[in-house]
PDB file of C-alpha atoms in Angstrom:
ATOM      1  CA  GLU A   9    -192.491   5.018 -66.634  1.00  0.00           C
ATOM      2  CA  ALA A  10    -194.345   8.060 -65.292  1.00  0.00           C
ATOM      3  CA  GLN A  11    -197.277   6.872 -63.246  1.00  0.00           C
ATOM      4  CA  VAL A  12    -200.090   8.031 -61.018  1.00  0.00           C
ATOM      5  CA  THR A  13    -201.375   5.004 -59.137  1.00  0.00           C
ATOM      6  CA  GLN A  14    -204.702   4.884 -57.378  1.00  0.00           C
ATOM      7  CA  ASN A  15    -205.929   2.143 -55.072  1.00  0.00           C
ATOM      8  CA  PRO A  16    -208.393   0.599 -54.946  1.00  0.00           C
ATOM      9  CA  ARG A  17    -209.773   0.824 -58.466  1.00  0.00           C
ATOM     10  CA  TYR A  18    -213.235  -0.273 -57.351  1.00  0.00           C
ATOM     11  CA  LEU A  19    -214.884  -0.306 -53.942  1.00  0.00           C
ATOM     12  CA  ILE A  20    -218.384  -1.033 -52.752  1.00  0.00           C
ATOM     13  CA  THR A  21    -218.964  -0.182 -49.114  1.00  0.00           C
ATOM     14  CA  VAL A  22    -221.645   0.938 -46.696  1.00  0.00           C
ATOM     15  CA  THR A  23    -222.628   4.265 -45.230  1.00  0.00           C
ATOM     16  CA  GLY A  24    -220.450   5.385 -42.345  1.00  0.00           C
ATOM     17  CA  LYS A  25    -217.551   2.974 -42.818  1.00  0.00           C
ATOM     18  CA  LYS A  26    -214.354   4.991 -43.069  1.00  0.00           C
ATOM     19  CA  LEU A  27    -212.323   4.464 -46.206  1.00  0.00           C
ATOM     20  CA  THR A  28    -209.130   5.741 -47.766  1.00  0.00           C
ATOM     21  CA  VAL A  29    -208.253   5.969 -51.435  1.00  0.00           C
ATOM     22  CA  THR A  30    -204.528   6.143 -51.982  1.00  0.00           C
ATOM     23  CA  CYS A  31    -202.717   8.067 -54.702  1.00  0.00           C
ATOM     24  CA  SER A  32    -199.039   7.723 -55.414  1.00  0.00           C
ATOM     25  CA  GLN A  33    -196.883   9.336 -58.089  1.00  0.00           C
ATOM     26  CA  ASN A  34    -193.318   8.705 -59.236  1.00  0.00           C
ATOM     27  CA  MET A  35    -192.728  11.972 -61.103  1.00  0.00           C
ATOM     28  CA  ASN A  36    -191.638  14.110 -58.152  1.00  0.00           C
ATOM     29  CA  HIS A  37    -194.471  16.524 -58.905  1.00  0.00           C
ATOM     30  CA  GLU A  38    -195.234  19.250 -56.395  1.00  0.00           C
ATOM     31  CA  TYR A  39    -198.913  19.663 -57.201  1.00  0.00           C
ATOM     32  CA  MET A  40    -201.492  16.954 -56.571  1.00  0.00           C
ATOM     33  CA  SER A  41    -205.253  17.087 -56.583  1.00  0.00           C
ATOM     34  CA  TRP A  42    -208.388  15.000 -56.252  1.00  0.00           C
ATOM     35  CA  TYR A  43    -211.435  15.225 -58.488  1.00  0.00           C
ATOM     36  CA  ARG A  44    -214.770  13.537 -58.600  1.00  0.00           C
ATOM     37  CA  GLN A  45    -216.485  12.879 -61.904  1.00  0.00           C
ATOM     38  CA  ASP A  46    -220.247  12.679 -62.109  1.00  0.00           C
ATOM     39  CA  PRO A  47    -222.402  12.382 -65.238  1.00  0.00           C
ATOM     40  CA  GLY A  48    -223.130  15.750 -66.802  1.00  0.00           C
ATOM     41  CA  LEU A  49    -220.933  17.605 -64.322  1.00  0.00           C
ATOM     42  CA  GLY A  50    -217.450  16.959 -65.641  1.00  0.00           C
ATOM     43  CA  LEU A  51    -214.649  16.912 -63.099  1.00  0.00           C
ATOM     44  CA  ARG A  52    -214.956  18.866 -59.890  1.00  0.00           C
ATOM     45  CA  GLN A  53    -211.988  19.486 -57.650  1.00  0.00           C
ATOM     46  CA  ILE A  54    -212.228  18.184 -54.095  1.00  0.00           C
ATOM     47  CA  TYR A  55    -208.859  19.108 -52.567  1.00  0.00           C
ATOM     48  CA  TYR A  56    -205.447  20.031 -53.848  1.00  0.00           C
ATOM     49  CA  SER A  57    -201.926  20.233 -52.522  1.00  0.00           C
ATOM     50  CA  MET A  58    -199.183  22.560 -53.656  1.00  0.00           C
ATOM     51  CA  ASN A  59    -196.486  20.621 -51.799  1.00  0.00           C
ATOM     52  CA  VAL A  60    -195.785  18.581 -48.679  1.00  0.00           C
ATOM     53  CA  GLU A  61    -197.938  19.722 -45.751  1.00  0.00           C
ATOM     54  CA  VAL A  62    -199.719  22.297 -47.955  1.00  0.00           C
ATOM     55  CA  THR A  63    -203.313  21.411 -48.773  1.00  0.00           C
ATOM     56  CA  ASP A  64    -206.432  23.417 -49.552  1.00  0.00           C
ATOM     57  CA  LYS A  65    -210.075  22.959 -50.411  1.00  0.00           C
ATOM     58  CA  GLY A  66    -211.327  22.765 -53.936  1.00  0.00           C
ATOM     59  CA  ASP A  67    -214.899  23.251 -55.064  1.00  0.00           C
ATOM     60  CA  VAL A  68    -216.537  20.279 -53.346  1.00  0.00           C
ATOM     61  CA  PRO A  69    -214.565  19.443 -50.167  1.00  0.00           C
ATOM     62  CA  GLU A  70    -217.456  18.576 -47.839  1.00  0.00           C
ATOM     63  CA  GLY A  71    -217.185  15.053 -46.447  1.00  0.00           C
ATOM     64  CA  TYR A  72    -213.567  14.549 -47.499  1.00  0.00           C
ATOM     65  CA  LYS A  73    -210.133  14.904 -45.916  1.00  0.00           C
ATOM     66  CA  VAL A  74    -206.649  14.715 -47.368  1.00  0.00           C
ATOM     67  CA  SER A  75    -203.087  14.699 -46.130  1.00  0.00           C
ATOM     68  CA  ARG A  76    -199.715  15.275 -47.766  1.00  0.00           C
ATOM     69  CA  LYS A  77    -197.005  13.942 -45.508  1.00  0.00           C
ATOM     70  CA  GLU A  78    -194.775  12.821 -48.349  1.00  0.00           C
ATOM     71  CA  LYS A  79    -194.344  14.340 -51.776  1.00  0.00           C
ATOM     72  CA  ARG A  80    -195.330  11.184 -53.616  1.00  0.00           C
ATOM     73  CA  ASN A  81    -198.529  10.334 -51.724  1.00  0.00           C
ATOM     74  CA  PHE A  82    -201.844  12.156 -51.454  1.00  0.00           C
ATOM     75  CA  PRO A  83    -204.546   9.984 -49.884  1.00  0.00           C
ATOM     76  CA  LEU A  84    -208.233  10.882 -49.968  1.00  0.00           C
ATOM     77  CA  ILE A  85    -210.110  10.026 -46.785  1.00  0.00           C
ATOM     78  CA  LEU A  86    -213.854   9.626 -46.383  1.00  0.00           C
ATOM     79  CA  GLU A  87    -214.408   9.558 -42.608  1.00  0.00           C
ATOM     80  CA  SER A  88    -218.119   8.736 -42.780  1.00  0.00           C
ATOM     81  CA  PRO A  89    -219.085   7.999 -46.381  1.00  0.00           C
ATOM     82  CA  SER A  90    -222.610   8.678 -47.553  1.00  0.00           C
ATOM     83  CA  PRO A  91    -224.450   7.595 -50.723  1.00  0.00           C
ATOM     84  CA  ASN A  92    -224.012  11.031 -52.324  1.00  0.00           C
ATOM     85  CA  GLN A  93    -220.278  10.336 -52.411  1.00  0.00           C
ATOM     86  CA  THR A  94    -220.838   7.507 -54.859  1.00  0.00           C
ATOM     87  CA  SER A  95    -218.756   8.642 -57.781  1.00  0.00           C
ATOM     88  CA  LEU A  96    -215.681   8.137 -59.943  1.00  0.00           C
ATOM     89  CA  TYR A  97    -212.602   9.685 -58.348  1.00  0.00           C
ATOM     90  CA  PHE A  98    -209.387  10.788 -60.011  1.00  0.00           C
ATOM     91  CA  CYS A  99    -206.071  11.815 -58.608  1.00  0.00           C
ATOM     92  CA  ALA A 100    -203.970  14.139 -60.734  1.00  0.00           C
ATOM     93  CA  THR A 101    -200.486  15.568 -60.497  1.00  0.00           C
ATOM     94  CA  GLN A 102    -198.464  18.211 -62.272  1.00  0.00           C
ATOM     95  CA  THR A 103    -195.109  19.847 -62.002  1.00  0.00           C
ATOM     96  CA  GLY A 104    -195.205  23.196 -60.248  1.00  0.00           C
ATOM     97  CA  GLY A 105    -198.522  24.825 -59.374  1.00  0.00           C
ATOM     98  CA  GLY A 106    -199.196  27.118 -62.293  1.00  0.00           C
ATOM     99  CA  GLY A 107    -202.131  26.802 -64.622  1.00  0.00           C
ATOM    100  CA  ASN A 108    -199.909  26.414 -67.665  1.00  0.00           C
ATOM    101  CA  GLN A 109    -198.891  22.845 -66.976  1.00  0.00           C
ATOM    102  CA  PRO A 110    -200.903  19.785 -68.039  1.00  0.00           C
ATOM    103  CA  GLN A 111    -202.116  17.396 -65.410  1.00  0.00           C
ATOM    104  CA  HIS A 112    -201.352  13.674 -65.255  1.00  0.00           C
ATOM    105  CA  PHE A 113    -204.240  11.506 -64.135  1.00  0.00           C
ATOM    106  CA  GLY A 114    -204.562   8.164 -62.432  1.00  0.00           C
ATOM    107  CA  ASP A 115    -206.914   5.562 -63.879  1.00  0.00           C
ATOM    108  CA  GLY A 116    -209.659   6.366 -61.404  1.00  0.00           C
ATOM    109  CA  THR A 117    -211.394   4.793 -58.440  1.00  0.00           C
ATOM    110  CA  ARG A 118    -215.064   3.933 -58.664  1.00  0.00           C
ATOM    111  CA  LEU A 119    -216.707   4.167 -55.243  1.00  0.00           C
ATOM    112  CA  SER A 120    -220.192   2.906 -54.475  1.00  0.00           C
ATOM    113  CA  ILE A 121    -221.599   3.829 -51.072  1.00  0.00           C
ATOM    114  CA  LEU A 122    -224.697   1.820 -50.154  1.00  0.00           C
TER     115      LEU A 122
ATOM    116  CA  ALA B  10    -218.583  33.635 -63.254  1.00  0.00           C
ATOM    117  CA  GLN B  11    -215.916  31.609 -64.967  1.00  0.00           C
ATOM    118  CA  SER B  12    -217.241  28.637 -66.886  1.00  0.00           C
ATOM    119  CA  VAL B  13    -216.559  26.144 -69.636  1.00  0.00           C
ATOM    120  CA  THR B  14    -219.344  24.902 -71.879  1.00  0.00           C
ATOM    121  CA  GLN B  15    -219.305  21.860 -74.063  1.00  0.00           C
ATOM    122  CA  PRO B  16    -222.727  22.087 -75.688  1.00  0.00           C
ATOM    123  CA  ASP B  17    -222.750  18.588 -77.173  1.00  0.00           C
ATOM    124  CA  ILE B  18    -223.287  15.819 -74.659  1.00  0.00           C
ATOM    125  CA  HIS B  19    -222.996  13.004 -77.193  1.00  0.00           C
ATOM    126  CA  ILE B  20    -221.894  12.964 -80.831  1.00  0.00           C
ATOM    127  CA  THR B  21    -221.884  10.064 -83.262  1.00  0.00           C
ATOM    128  CA  VAL B  22    -219.846  10.198 -86.449  1.00  0.00           C
ATOM    129  CA  SER B  23    -218.995   7.632 -89.081  1.00  0.00           C
ATOM    130  CA  GLU B  24    -215.514   6.205 -89.229  1.00  0.00           C
ATOM    131  CA  GLY B  25    -213.465   8.260 -91.674  1.00  0.00           C
ATOM    132  CA  ALA B  26    -215.657  11.327 -91.299  1.00  0.00           C
ATOM    133  CA  SER B  27    -214.419  14.630 -89.942  1.00  0.00           C
ATOM    134  CA  LEU B  28    -215.040  15.698 -86.365  1.00  0.00           C
ATOM    135  CA  GLU B  29    -215.475  18.957 -84.522  1.00  0.00           C
ATOM    136  CA  LEU B  30    -216.128  19.161 -80.793  1.00  0.00           C
ATOM    137  CA  ARG B  31    -217.144  22.522 -79.436  1.00  0.00           C
ATOM    138  CA  CYS B  32    -215.852  24.311 -76.375  1.00  0.00           C
ATOM    139  CA  ASN B  33    -216.765  27.805 -75.224  1.00  0.00           C
ATOM    140  CA  TYR B  34    -215.431  29.498 -72.142  1.00  0.00           C
ATOM    141  CA  SER B  35    -216.179  32.508 -70.029  1.00  0.00           C
ATOM    142  CA  TYR B  36    -213.105  33.950 -68.356  1.00  0.00           C
ATOM    143  CA  GLY B  37    -211.744  37.318 -67.287  1.00  0.00           C
ATOM    144  CA  ALA B  38    -208.647  37.058 -69.428  1.00  0.00           C
ATOM    145  CA  THR B  39    -207.315  34.615 -71.973  1.00  0.00           C
ATOM    146  CA  PRO B  40    -206.728  31.472 -69.986  1.00  0.00           C
ATOM    147  CA  TYR B  41    -204.633  28.444 -70.701  1.00  0.00           C
ATOM    148  CA  LEU B  42    -206.740  25.976 -72.683  1.00  0.00           C
ATOM    149  CA  PHE B  43    -206.563  22.215 -72.764  1.00  0.00           C
ATOM    150  CA  TRP B  44    -208.289  19.264 -74.348  1.00  0.00           C
ATOM    151  CA  TYR B  45    -208.175  15.899 -72.608  1.00  0.00           C
ATOM    152  CA  VAL B  46    -209.453  12.516 -73.720  1.00  0.00           C
ATOM    153  CA  GLN B  47    -210.793   9.809 -71.428  1.00  0.00           C
ATOM    154  CA  SER B  48    -210.959   6.257 -72.767  1.00  0.00           C
ATOM    155  CA  PRO B  49    -213.220   3.786 -70.936  1.00  0.00           C
ATOM    156  CA  GLY B  50    -211.749   2.705 -67.621  1.00  0.00           C
ATOM    157  CA  GLN B  51    -208.881   5.134 -67.822  1.00  0.00           C
ATOM    158  CA  GLY B  52    -207.906   8.534 -66.578  1.00  0.00           C
ATOM    159  CA  LEU B  53    -207.714  11.671 -68.662  1.00  0.00           C
ATOM    160  CA  GLN B  54    -204.890  12.052 -71.146  1.00  0.00           C
ATOM    161  CA  LEU B  55    -203.746  15.391 -72.533  1.00  0.00           C
ATOM    162  CA  LEU B  56    -204.477  15.820 -76.246  1.00  0.00           C
ATOM    163  CA  LEU B  57    -203.235  19.359 -76.710  1.00  0.00           C
ATOM    164  CA  LYS B  58    -202.877  22.732 -75.041  1.00  0.00           C
ATOM    165  CA  TYR B  59    -202.866  26.404 -76.002  1.00  0.00           C
ATOM    166  CA  PHE B  60    -201.025  29.133 -74.192  1.00  0.00           C
ATOM    167  CA  SER B  61    -200.215  31.801 -76.757  1.00  0.00           C
ATOM    168  CA  GLY B  62    -198.982  32.321 -80.291  1.00  0.00           C
ATOM    169  CA  ASP B  63    -200.358  30.412 -83.251  1.00  0.00           C
ATOM    170  CA  THR B  64    -204.056  29.939 -82.648  1.00  0.00           C
ATOM    171  CA  LEU B  65    -204.103  26.559 -84.384  1.00  0.00           C
ATOM    172  CA  VAL B  66    -202.430  23.965 -82.216  1.00  0.00           C
ATOM    173  CA  GLN B  67    -201.589  20.396 -83.067  1.00  0.00           C
ATOM    174  CA  GLY B  68    -201.927  17.577 -80.627  1.00  0.00           C
ATOM    175  CA  ILE B  69    -201.484  13.858 -80.386  1.00  0.00           C
ATOM    176  CA  LYS B  70    -203.475  11.256 -82.318  1.00  0.00           C
ATOM    177  CA  GLY B  71    -204.027  13.632 -85.251  1.00  0.00           C
ATOM    178  CA  PHE B  72    -206.145  16.137 -83.320  1.00  0.00           C
ATOM    179  CA  GLU B  73    -205.936  19.892 -83.636  1.00  0.00           C
ATOM    180  CA  ALA B  74    -207.744  22.790 -82.008  1.00  0.00           C
ATOM    181  CA  GLU B  75    -208.275  26.394 -82.924  1.00  0.00           C
ATOM    182  CA  PHE B  76    -208.451  29.235 -80.438  1.00  0.00           C
ATOM    183  CA  LYS B  77    -210.802  32.042 -81.436  1.00  0.00           C
ATOM    184  CA  ARG B  78    -210.601  34.929 -79.001  1.00  0.00           C
ATOM    185  CA  SER B  79    -213.560  36.775 -80.515  1.00  0.00           C
ATOM    186  CA  GLN B  80    -215.811  33.780 -79.987  1.00  0.00           C
ATOM    187  CA  SER B  81    -214.254  32.595 -76.709  1.00  0.00           C
ATOM    188  CA  SER B  82    -213.992  29.191 -78.302  1.00  0.00           C
ATOM    189  CA  PHE B  83    -211.440  26.407 -78.481  1.00  0.00           C
ATOM    190  CA  ASN B  84    -212.921  23.750 -80.749  1.00  0.00           C
ATOM    191  CA  LEU B  85    -211.283  20.384 -81.273  1.00  0.00           C
ATOM    192  CA  ARG B  86    -211.071  18.903 -84.757  1.00  0.00           C
ATOM    193  CA  LYS B  87    -209.904  15.801 -86.533  1.00  0.00           C
ATOM    194  CA  PRO B  88    -210.066  15.350 -90.324  1.00  0.00           C
ATOM    195  CA  SER B  89    -210.803  11.618 -90.276  1.00  0.00           C
ATOM    196  CA  VAL B  90    -211.864   9.722 -87.163  1.00  0.00           C
ATOM    197  CA  HIS B  91    -210.911   6.155 -86.345  1.00  0.00           C
ATOM    198  CA  TRP B  92    -212.916   3.680 -84.297  1.00  0.00           C
ATOM    199  CA  SER B  93    -210.292   4.004 -81.548  1.00  0.00           C
ATOM    200  CA  ASP B  94    -211.242   7.676 -81.105  1.00  0.00           C
ATOM    201  CA  ALA B  95    -214.446   6.656 -79.351  1.00  0.00           C
ATOM    202  CA  ALA B  96    -214.053   8.204 -75.897  1.00  0.00           C
ATOM    203  CA  GLU B  97    -215.099  11.151 -73.787  1.00  0.00           C
ATOM    204  CA  TYR B  98    -213.470  14.483 -74.444  1.00  0.00           C
ATOM    205  CA  PHE B  99    -213.044  17.280 -71.931  1.00  0.00           C
ATOM    206  CA  CYS B 100    -212.168  20.888 -72.520  1.00  0.00           C
ATOM    207  CA  ALA B 101    -210.465  22.689 -69.614  1.00  0.00           C
ATOM    208  CA  VAL B 102    -209.322  26.215 -68.843  1.00  0.00           C
ATOM    209  CA  ALA B 103    -206.922  27.494 -66.211  1.00  0.00           C
ATOM    210  CA  PRO B 104    -205.362  30.821 -65.290  1.00  0.00           C
ATOM    211  CA  TYR B 105    -201.586  31.166 -65.381  1.00  0.00           C
ATOM    212  CA  SER B 106    -201.541  31.819 -61.686  1.00  0.00           C
ATOM    213  CA  SER B 107    -202.704  28.518 -60.314  1.00  0.00           C
ATOM    214  CA  ALA B 108    -203.597  25.024 -61.346  1.00  0.00           C
ATOM    215  CA  SER B 109    -206.066  24.939 -58.488  1.00  0.00           C
ATOM    216  CA  LYS B 110    -208.371  27.215 -60.467  1.00  0.00           C
ATOM    217  CA  ILE B 111    -208.712  24.862 -63.435  1.00  0.00           C
ATOM    218  CA  ILE B 112    -212.249  24.349 -64.692  1.00  0.00           C
ATOM    219  CA  PHE B 113    -213.345  21.341 -66.723  1.00  0.00           C
ATOM    220  CA  GLY B 114    -216.264  21.213 -69.107  1.00  0.00           C
ATOM    221  CA  SER B 115    -218.921  18.569 -68.655  1.00  0.00           C
ATOM    222  CA  GLY B 116    -217.519  16.456 -71.481  1.00  0.00           C
ATOM    223  CA  THR B 117    -218.615  15.236 -74.896  1.00  0.00           C
ATOM    224  CA  ARG B 118    -218.972  11.533 -75.506  1.00  0.00           C
ATOM    225  CA  LEU B 119    -217.911  10.504 -78.993  1.00  0.00           C
ATOM    226  CA  SER B 120    -219.256   7.353 -80.600  1.00  0.00           C
ATOM    227  CA  ILE B 121    -217.998   6.039 -83.940  1.00  0.00           C
ATOM    228  CA  ARG B 122    -220.347   4.451 -86.434  1.00  0.00           C
ATOM    229  CA  PRO B 123    -218.690   1.622 -88.406  1.00  0.00           C
TER     230      PRO B 123
END
């Protein structure tokens, strides 16, 4: 079964404590991305990756890091989380990198930064 | 600037009634158009997409959408809603060139009245 798996699904933590949200896919997709979803703002892209070792900033990259050492994994790293990063996060993947392909989403990770 | 507008934040319809969710976009050229649905606690799932050709496209779960170039619109419709259609719906646009340029609307939450 095609899957995009995010972990953890829920996390409550404190300001400044480094955390990593993992994303793994079993579809051999080249393109992976991270979004945050906030009420009234829809989904905003944080970072994306066209393939292994190829990453780039999206619309709201401040405070986040990513890496793409393997094709299947695309972790999102918050080195020093702050309360304004409290949000619902989604990892998405798609085949290729063109805009004509639909994206496949994980079930989301709800982060609360106190 | 490129944008996607979903003017209705929240819509309530009675079960069995028809539904239309609005989506307007501002883009330099005709983009690729998508509708996604997000059920509570889950990621986004593709309902349908439009690239070219017939301007009325059929999707899953009985949904359809009509592309109107003159109005820059891509409205989602369903003839008869079911209680299980209660969810949040997102319109998205992307250029052919790159998935990294995809823009999501702010979403419309659909509630179903018994």
